[in-house]
mmCIF file of C-alpha atoms in Angstrom:
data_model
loop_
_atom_site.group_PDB
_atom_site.id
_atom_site.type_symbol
_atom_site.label_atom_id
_atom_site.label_comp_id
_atom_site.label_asym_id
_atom_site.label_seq_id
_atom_site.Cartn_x
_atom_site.Cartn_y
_atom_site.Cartn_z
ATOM 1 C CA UNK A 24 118.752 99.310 129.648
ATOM 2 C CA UNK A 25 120.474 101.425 132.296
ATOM 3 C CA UNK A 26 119.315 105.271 131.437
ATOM 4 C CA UNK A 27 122.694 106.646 133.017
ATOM 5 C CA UNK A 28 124.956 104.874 130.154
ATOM 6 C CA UNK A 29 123.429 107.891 127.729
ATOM 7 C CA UNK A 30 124.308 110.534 130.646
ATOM 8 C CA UNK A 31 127.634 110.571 129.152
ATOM 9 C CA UNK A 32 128.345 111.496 125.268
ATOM 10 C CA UNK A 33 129.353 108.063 122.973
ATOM 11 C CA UNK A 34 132.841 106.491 123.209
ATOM 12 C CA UNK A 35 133.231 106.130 119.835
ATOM 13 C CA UNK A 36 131.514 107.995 116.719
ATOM 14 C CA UNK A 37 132.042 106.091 112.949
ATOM 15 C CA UNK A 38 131.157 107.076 109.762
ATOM 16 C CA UNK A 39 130.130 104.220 107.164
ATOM 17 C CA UNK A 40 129.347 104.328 103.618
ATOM 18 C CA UNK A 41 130.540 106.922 100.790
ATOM 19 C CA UNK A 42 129.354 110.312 101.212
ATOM 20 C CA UNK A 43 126.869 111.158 98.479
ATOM 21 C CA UNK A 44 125.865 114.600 96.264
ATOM 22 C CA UNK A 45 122.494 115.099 95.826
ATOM 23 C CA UNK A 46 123.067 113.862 91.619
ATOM 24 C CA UNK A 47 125.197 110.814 92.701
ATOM 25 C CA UNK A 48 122.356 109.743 95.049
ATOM 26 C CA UNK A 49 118.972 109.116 93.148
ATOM 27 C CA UNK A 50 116.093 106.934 94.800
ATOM 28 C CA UNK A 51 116.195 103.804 94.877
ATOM 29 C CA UNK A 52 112.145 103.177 94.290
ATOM 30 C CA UNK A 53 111.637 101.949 90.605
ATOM 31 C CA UNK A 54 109.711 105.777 89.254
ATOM 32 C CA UNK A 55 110.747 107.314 92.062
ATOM 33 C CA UNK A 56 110.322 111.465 91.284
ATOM 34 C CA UNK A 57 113.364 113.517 92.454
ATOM 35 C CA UNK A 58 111.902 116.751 93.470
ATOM 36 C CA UNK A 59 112.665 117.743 97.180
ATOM 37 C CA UNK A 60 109.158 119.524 96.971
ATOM 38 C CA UNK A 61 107.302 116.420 95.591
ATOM 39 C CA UNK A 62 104.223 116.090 98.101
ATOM 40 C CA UNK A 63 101.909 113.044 98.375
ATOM 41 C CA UNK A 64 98.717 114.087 99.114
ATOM 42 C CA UNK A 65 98.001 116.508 101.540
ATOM 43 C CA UNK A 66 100.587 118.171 103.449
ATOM 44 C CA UNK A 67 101.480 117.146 106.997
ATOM 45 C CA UNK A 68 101.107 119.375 110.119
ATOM 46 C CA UNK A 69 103.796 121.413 111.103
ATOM 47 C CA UNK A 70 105.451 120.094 114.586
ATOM 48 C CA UNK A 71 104.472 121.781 117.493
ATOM 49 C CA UNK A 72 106.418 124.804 118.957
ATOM 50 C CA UNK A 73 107.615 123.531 122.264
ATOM 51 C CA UNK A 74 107.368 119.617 121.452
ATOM 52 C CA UNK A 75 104.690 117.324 122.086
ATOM 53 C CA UNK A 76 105.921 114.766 123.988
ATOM 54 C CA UNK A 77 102.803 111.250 124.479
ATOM 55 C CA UNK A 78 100.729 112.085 127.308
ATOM 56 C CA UNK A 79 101.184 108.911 129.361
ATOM 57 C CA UNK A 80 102.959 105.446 128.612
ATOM 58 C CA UNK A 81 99.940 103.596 127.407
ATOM 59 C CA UNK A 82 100.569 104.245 124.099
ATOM 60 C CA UNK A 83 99.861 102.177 120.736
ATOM 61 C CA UNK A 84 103.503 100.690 120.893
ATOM 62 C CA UNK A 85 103.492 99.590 124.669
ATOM 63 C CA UNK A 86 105.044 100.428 127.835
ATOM 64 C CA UNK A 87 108.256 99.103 126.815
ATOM 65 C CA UNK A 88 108.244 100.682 123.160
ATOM 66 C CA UNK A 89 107.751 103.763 124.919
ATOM 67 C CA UNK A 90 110.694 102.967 127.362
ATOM 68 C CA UNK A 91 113.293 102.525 124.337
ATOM 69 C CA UNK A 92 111.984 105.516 122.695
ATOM 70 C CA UNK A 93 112.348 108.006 125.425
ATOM 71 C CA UNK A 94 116.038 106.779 126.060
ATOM 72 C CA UNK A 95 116.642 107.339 122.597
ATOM 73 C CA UNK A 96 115.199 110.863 122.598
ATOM 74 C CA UNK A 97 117.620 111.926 125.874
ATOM 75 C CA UNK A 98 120.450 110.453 124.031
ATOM 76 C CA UNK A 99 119.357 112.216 120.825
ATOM 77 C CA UNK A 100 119.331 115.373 122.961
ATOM 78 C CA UNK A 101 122.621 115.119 124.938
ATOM 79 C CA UNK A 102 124.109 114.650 121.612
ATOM 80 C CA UNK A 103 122.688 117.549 119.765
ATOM 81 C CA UNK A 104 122.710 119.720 123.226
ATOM 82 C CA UNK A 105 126.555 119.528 122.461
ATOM 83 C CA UNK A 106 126.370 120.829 119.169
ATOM 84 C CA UNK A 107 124.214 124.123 120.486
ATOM 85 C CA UNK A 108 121.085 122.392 119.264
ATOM 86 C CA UNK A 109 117.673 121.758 121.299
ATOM 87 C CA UNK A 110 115.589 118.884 121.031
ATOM 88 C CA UNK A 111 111.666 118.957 121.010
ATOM 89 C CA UNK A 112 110.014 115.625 121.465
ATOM 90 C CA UNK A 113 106.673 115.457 119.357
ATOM 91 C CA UNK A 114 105.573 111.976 119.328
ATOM 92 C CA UNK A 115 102.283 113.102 120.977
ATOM 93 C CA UNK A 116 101.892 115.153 117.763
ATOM 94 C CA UNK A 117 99.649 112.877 114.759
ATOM 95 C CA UNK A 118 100.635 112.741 111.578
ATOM 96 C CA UNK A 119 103.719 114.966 111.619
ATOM 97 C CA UNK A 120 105.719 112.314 110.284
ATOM 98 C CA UNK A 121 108.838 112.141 112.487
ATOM 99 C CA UNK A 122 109.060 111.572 116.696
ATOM 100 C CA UNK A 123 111.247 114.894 117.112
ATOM 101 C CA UNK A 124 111.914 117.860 115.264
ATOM 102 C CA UNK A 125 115.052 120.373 116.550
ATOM 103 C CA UNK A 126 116.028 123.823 116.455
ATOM 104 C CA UNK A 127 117.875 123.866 112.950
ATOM 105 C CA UNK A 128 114.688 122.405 111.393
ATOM 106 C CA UNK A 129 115.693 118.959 111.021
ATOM 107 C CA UNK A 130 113.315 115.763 111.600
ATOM 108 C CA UNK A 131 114.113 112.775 113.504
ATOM 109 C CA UNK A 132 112.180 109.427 113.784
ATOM 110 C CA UNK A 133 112.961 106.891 115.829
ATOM 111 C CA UNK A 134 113.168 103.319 115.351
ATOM 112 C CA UNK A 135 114.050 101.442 119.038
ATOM 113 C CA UNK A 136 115.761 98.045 119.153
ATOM 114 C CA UNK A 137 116.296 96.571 122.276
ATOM 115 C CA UNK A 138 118.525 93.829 120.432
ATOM 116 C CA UNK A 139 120.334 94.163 117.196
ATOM 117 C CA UNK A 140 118.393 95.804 114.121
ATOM 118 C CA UNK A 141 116.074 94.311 112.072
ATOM 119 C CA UNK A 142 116.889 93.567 108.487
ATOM 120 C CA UNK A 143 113.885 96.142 107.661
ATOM 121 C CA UNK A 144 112.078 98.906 108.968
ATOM 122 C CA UNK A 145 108.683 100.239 108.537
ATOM 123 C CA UNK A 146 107.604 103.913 108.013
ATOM 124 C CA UNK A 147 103.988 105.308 108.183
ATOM 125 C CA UNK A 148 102.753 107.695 105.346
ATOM 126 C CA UNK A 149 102.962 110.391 107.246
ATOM 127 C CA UNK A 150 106.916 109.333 107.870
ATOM 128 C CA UNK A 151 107.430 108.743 104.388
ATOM 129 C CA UNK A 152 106.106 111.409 102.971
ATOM 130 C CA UNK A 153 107.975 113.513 105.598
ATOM 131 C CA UNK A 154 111.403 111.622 104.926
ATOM 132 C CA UNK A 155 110.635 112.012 101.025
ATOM 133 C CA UNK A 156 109.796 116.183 100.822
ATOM 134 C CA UNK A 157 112.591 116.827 103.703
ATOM 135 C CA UNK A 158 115.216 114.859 102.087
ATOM 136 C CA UNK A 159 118.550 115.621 103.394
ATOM 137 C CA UNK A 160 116.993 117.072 106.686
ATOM 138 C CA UNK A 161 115.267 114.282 108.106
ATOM 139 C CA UNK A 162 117.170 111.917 109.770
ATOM 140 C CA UNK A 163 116.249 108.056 110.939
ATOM 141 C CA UNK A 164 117.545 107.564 113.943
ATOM 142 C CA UNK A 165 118.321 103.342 114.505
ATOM 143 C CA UNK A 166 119.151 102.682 118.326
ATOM 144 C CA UNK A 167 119.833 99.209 118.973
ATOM 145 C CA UNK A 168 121.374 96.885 121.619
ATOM 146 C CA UNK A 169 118.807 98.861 124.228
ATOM 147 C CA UNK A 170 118.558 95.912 126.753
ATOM 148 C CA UNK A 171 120.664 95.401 129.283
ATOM 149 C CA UNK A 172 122.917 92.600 128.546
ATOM 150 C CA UNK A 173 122.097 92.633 124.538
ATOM 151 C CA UNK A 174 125.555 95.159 123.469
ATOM 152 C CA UNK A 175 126.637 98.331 122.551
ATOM 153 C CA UNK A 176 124.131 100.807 122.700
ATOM 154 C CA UNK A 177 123.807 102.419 119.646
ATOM 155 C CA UNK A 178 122.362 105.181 117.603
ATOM 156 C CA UNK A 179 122.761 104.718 114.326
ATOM 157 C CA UNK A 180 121.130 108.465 112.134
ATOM 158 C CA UNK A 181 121.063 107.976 108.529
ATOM 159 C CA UNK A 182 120.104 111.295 106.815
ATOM 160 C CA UNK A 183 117.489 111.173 103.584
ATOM 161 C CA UNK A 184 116.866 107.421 104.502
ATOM 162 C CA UNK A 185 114.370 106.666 101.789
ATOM 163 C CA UNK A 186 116.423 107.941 99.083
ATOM 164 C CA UNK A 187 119.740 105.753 100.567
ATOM 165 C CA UNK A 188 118.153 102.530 101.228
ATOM 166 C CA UNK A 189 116.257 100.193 99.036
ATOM 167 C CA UNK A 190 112.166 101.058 99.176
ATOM 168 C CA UNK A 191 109.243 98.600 99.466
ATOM 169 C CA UNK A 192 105.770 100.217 98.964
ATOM 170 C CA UNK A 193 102.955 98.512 100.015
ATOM 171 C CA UNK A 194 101.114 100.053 102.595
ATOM 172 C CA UNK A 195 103.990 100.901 104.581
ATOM 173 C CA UNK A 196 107.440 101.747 103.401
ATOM 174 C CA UNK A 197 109.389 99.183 104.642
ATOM 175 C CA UNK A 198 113.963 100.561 104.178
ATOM 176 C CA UNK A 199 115.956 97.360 103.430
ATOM 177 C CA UNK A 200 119.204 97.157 103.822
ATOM 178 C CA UNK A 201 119.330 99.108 107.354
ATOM 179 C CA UNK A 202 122.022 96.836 108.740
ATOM 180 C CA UNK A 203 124.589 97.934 105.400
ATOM 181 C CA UNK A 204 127.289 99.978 106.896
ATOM 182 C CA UNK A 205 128.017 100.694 103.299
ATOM 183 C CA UNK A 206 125.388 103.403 103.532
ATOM 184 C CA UNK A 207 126.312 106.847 104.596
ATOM 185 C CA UNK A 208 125.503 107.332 108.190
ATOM 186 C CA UNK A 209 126.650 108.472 111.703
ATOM 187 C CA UNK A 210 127.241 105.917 114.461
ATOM 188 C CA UNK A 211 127.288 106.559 118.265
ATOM 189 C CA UNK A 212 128.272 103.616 120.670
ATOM 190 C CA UNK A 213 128.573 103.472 124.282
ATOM 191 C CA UNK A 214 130.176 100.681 126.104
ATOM 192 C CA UNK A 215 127.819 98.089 127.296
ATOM 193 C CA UNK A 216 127.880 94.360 128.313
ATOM 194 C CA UNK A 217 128.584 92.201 125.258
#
């Protein structure tokens, strides 16, 4: 992926899906509790005033994991820098539960694609529990079409994910149904080679 197509904001912004109220919308896990307070165990840290970005590129996901996910986070950032909102990285922060956390109080995690999006995703406990308490203010953030060649670039942030797409539990929560432009969400494209 070239970093400079994300120096420049999106060419096109879409919504999808129907815009839901906080009644309309109730989880789709089978016993799912509804409280926006509802922990799981013990609570997670707190993210770390001035970010906490990873210390060097050899991290658990790889060199090129770590590529896609920094591109994501400048994007992330040019687009909220717009909106009078900063950005502080903290995937070098365990167990917080999200990859960035900004100056409204809102939680992002990122999920990089260098092709199109899976038909699942997978979130840790610590970003499922995070997703479930913070509800409407934590957002997944799905980037695909990162490789050069592979698309669009997108960014695709779908607020309260685990309460708008279908959840698996096992040992990780695995959102189905990511691909469903059905669901509500925000959409940010740049032209790219098709």
């Amino acid at each position: 992926m070239d970093v400079v197509v994300f120096d420049v904001l999106p060419g096109k912004v879409t919504r999808t899906g129907v815009p839901s109220t906080p009644d309309s919308n109730s989880a789709r896990t089978p016993g799912a509790r509804r409280s926006a307070h509802h922990r799981h165990g013990t609570p997670l840290p707190q993210p770390r005033p001035g970010g906490a970005p990873p210390n060097s590129k050899a991290s658990p996901l790889g060199y090129e994991d770590h590529d896609k996910e920094e591109l994501v986070i400048q994007a992330l950032r040019r687009i909220l820098q717009e909106r009078g909102v900063e950005l502080e990285d903290q995937r070098g922060a365990s167990g917080v539960g999200a990859d960035a956390y900004d100056s409204t109080g809102r939680y992002y995690e990122i999920k990089a694609h260098g092709c199109a999006v899976p038909g699942e995703l997978s979130l840790t406990r610590s970003e499922f529990v995070r997703a479930w308490a913070e509800r409407e203010n934590y957002t997944l953030v799905i980037a695909s079409h990162l490789e050069k060649g592979a698309g669009k670039p997108t960014l695709r942030m779908v607020n309260d994910p685990v309460h708008r797409f279908e959840v698996e539990l096992p040992t990780e929560v695995r959102l189905k149904g990511v691909r469903d432009l059905s669901v509500e969400s925000t959409m940010h494209e740049w032209p790219g080679e098709d």
